């Protein structure tokens, strides 16, 4: 089953959800702003994405710019920051078993189907 980590206010996230709704794939929606991920869950997603934690950060978000930009943070610190401020996570994330993608552009979702 596919899991989409979704922010309803994000156009790209809504586009990904619409794609899944018209596909023949079973999926679940996790509204990560309403139900934030814990450290372990976020670490597992980063592992599936095969990226470093900083690559999942929306570095132009005001929370990041005002509080963290230019600081020397460890990977654990960055993950903990996303746990505390889930708005900092890139979106949408789609995961299927042991693979995940940041589905931007939307075509990237095909990598996990």
Tab-separated table of C-alpha atoms in Angstrom:
chain	number	residue	atom	x	y	z
A	1	UNK	CA	0.000	0.000	0.000
A	2	UNK	CA	1.129	3.515	-0.805
A	3	UNK	CA	1.251	6.170	1.891
A	4	UNK	CA	1.081	9.837	0.965
A	5	UNK	CA	2.286	12.341	3.538
A	6	UNK	CA	-0.063	15.134	2.611
A	7	UNK	CA	-0.537	18.829	3.283
A	8	UNK	CA	-3.994	19.821	1.991
A	9	UNK	CA	-2.901	23.465	1.631
A	10	UNK	CA	-0.146	22.539	-0.844
A	11	UNK	CA	-1.072	22.445	-4.526
A	12	UNK	CA	1.590	19.836	-5.371
A	13	UNK	CA	0.368	17.654	-2.533
A	14	UNK	CA	-3.240	17.950	-3.726
A	15	UNK	CA	-2.083	17.080	-7.246
A	16	UNK	CA	-0.377	13.927	-5.971
A	17	UNK	CA	-3.453	12.909	-3.995
A	18	UNK	CA	-5.672	13.436	-7.054
A	19	UNK	CA	-3.343	11.226	-9.089
A	20	UNK	CA	-3.585	8.453	-6.494
A	21	UNK	CA	-7.378	8.787	-6.326
A	22	UNK	CA	-7.608	8.080	-10.059
A	23	UNK	CA	-5.082	5.235	-10.008
A	24	UNK	CA	-5.727	1.562	-9.312
A	25	UNK	CA	-3.480	1.641	-6.257
A	26	UNK	CA	-4.504	1.295	-2.637
A	27	UNK	CA	-3.263	4.190	-0.533
A	28	UNK	CA	-3.587	5.902	2.791
A	29	UNK	CA	-3.305	9.600	3.540
A	30	UNK	CA	-1.283	10.911	6.469
A	31	UNK	CA	-1.958	14.570	7.167
A	32	UNK	CA	1.400	15.122	8.806
A	33	UNK	CA	0.596	18.640	10.007
A	34	UNK	CA	-2.381	17.344	11.993
A	35	UNK	CA	-0.617	14.145	13.094
A	36	UNK	CA	3.108	14.946	13.187
A	37	UNK	CA	5.581	12.156	12.644
A	38	UNK	CA	7.820	11.115	15.492
A	39	UNK	CA	11.605	10.892	15.282
A	40	UNK	CA	11.634	7.190	14.370
A	41	UNK	CA	8.960	7.532	11.666
A	42	UNK	CA	10.714	10.498	10.104
A	43	UNK	CA	14.077	8.726	10.213
A	44	UNK	CA	12.550	5.740	8.415
A	45	UNK	CA	11.098	7.962	5.691
A	46	UNK	CA	14.452	9.680	5.177
A	47	UNK	CA	16.073	6.264	4.861
A	48	UNK	CA	13.494	5.181	2.265
A	49	UNK	CA	14.034	8.433	0.367
A	50	UNK	CA	17.792	7.744	0.352
A	51	UNK	CA	18.562	11.367	1.174
A	52	UNK	CA	20.117	13.265	4.044
A	53	UNK	CA	17.819	15.022	6.521
A	54	UNK	CA	18.752	18.481	5.233
A	55	UNK	CA	17.481	17.468	1.782
A	56	UNK	CA	13.987	17.082	3.253
A	57	UNK	CA	13.986	20.610	4.711
A	58	UNK	CA	12.097	23.434	3.030
A	59	UNK	CA	14.986	25.851	3.457
A	60	UNK	CA	12.959	28.908	2.402
A	61	UNK	CA	10.338	28.478	5.150
A	62	UNK	CA	10.473	31.393	7.574
A	63	UNK	CA	10.890	29.087	10.597
A	64	UNK	CA	14.052	27.671	9.028
A	65	UNK	CA	15.425	31.002	7.804
A	66	UNK	CA	14.820	32.802	11.099
A	67	UNK	CA	15.961	30.063	13.487
A	68	UNK	CA	18.227	27.524	11.805
A	69	UNK	CA	19.788	28.832	8.582
A	70	UNK	CA	23.573	28.878	8.771
A	71	UNK	CA	23.744	26.845	11.981
A	72	UNK	CA	25.858	23.713	12.147
A	73	UNK	CA	23.187	21.103	12.931
A	74	UNK	CA	23.647	17.362	13.118
A	75	UNK	CA	21.331	15.031	11.216
A	76	UNK	CA	19.612	14.221	14.519
A	77	UNK	CA	19.100	17.938	15.197
A	78	UNK	CA	17.578	18.435	11.742
A	79	UNK	CA	15.217	15.479	12.157
A	80	UNK	CA	14.175	16.722	15.601
A	81	UNK	CA	13.508	20.156	14.113
A	82	UNK	CA	11.144	18.579	11.557
A	83	UNK	CA	9.433	16.662	14.377
A	84	UNK	CA	8.851	19.961	16.174
A	85	UNK	CA	7.994	21.916	12.996
A	86	UNK	CA	6.520	19.500	10.435
A	87	UNK	CA	5.792	22.426	8.090
A	88	UNK	CA	9.522	22.301	7.290
A	89	UNK	CA	9.170	18.968	5.466
A	90	UNK	CA	9.250	18.913	1.675
A	91	UNK	CA	6.027	17.605	0.209
A	92	UNK	CA	4.356	15.552	-0.937
A	93	UNK	CA	6.114	12.380	0.118
A	94	UNK	CA	4.814	9.106	-1.259
A	95	UNK	CA	6.049	5.799	0.163
A	96	UNK	CA	5.518	2.222	-0.945
A	97	UNK	CA	7.120	-0.535	1.129
A	98	UNK	CA	10.842	0.232	1.239
A	99	UNK	CA	10.842	3.056	-1.313
A	100	UNK	CA	9.765	6.672	-1.074
A	101	UNK	CA	9.925	9.798	-3.215
A	102	UNK	CA	9.258	13.467	-2.870
A	103	UNK	CA	6.642	13.535	-5.622
A	104	UNK	CA	7.756	16.759	-7.227
A	105	UNK	CA	7.416	16.708	-10.104
A	106	UNK	CA	4.411	14.409	-9.949
A	107	UNK	CA	5.988	11.940	-12.384
A	108	UNK	CA	8.441	10.918	-9.646
A	109	UNK	CA	5.638	8.920	-7.998
A	110	UNK	CA	5.945	6.372	-10.816
A	111	UNK	CA	9.304	5.361	-9.303
A	112	UNK	CA	7.512	3.680	-6.390
A	113	UNK	CA	4.481	2.183	-8.146
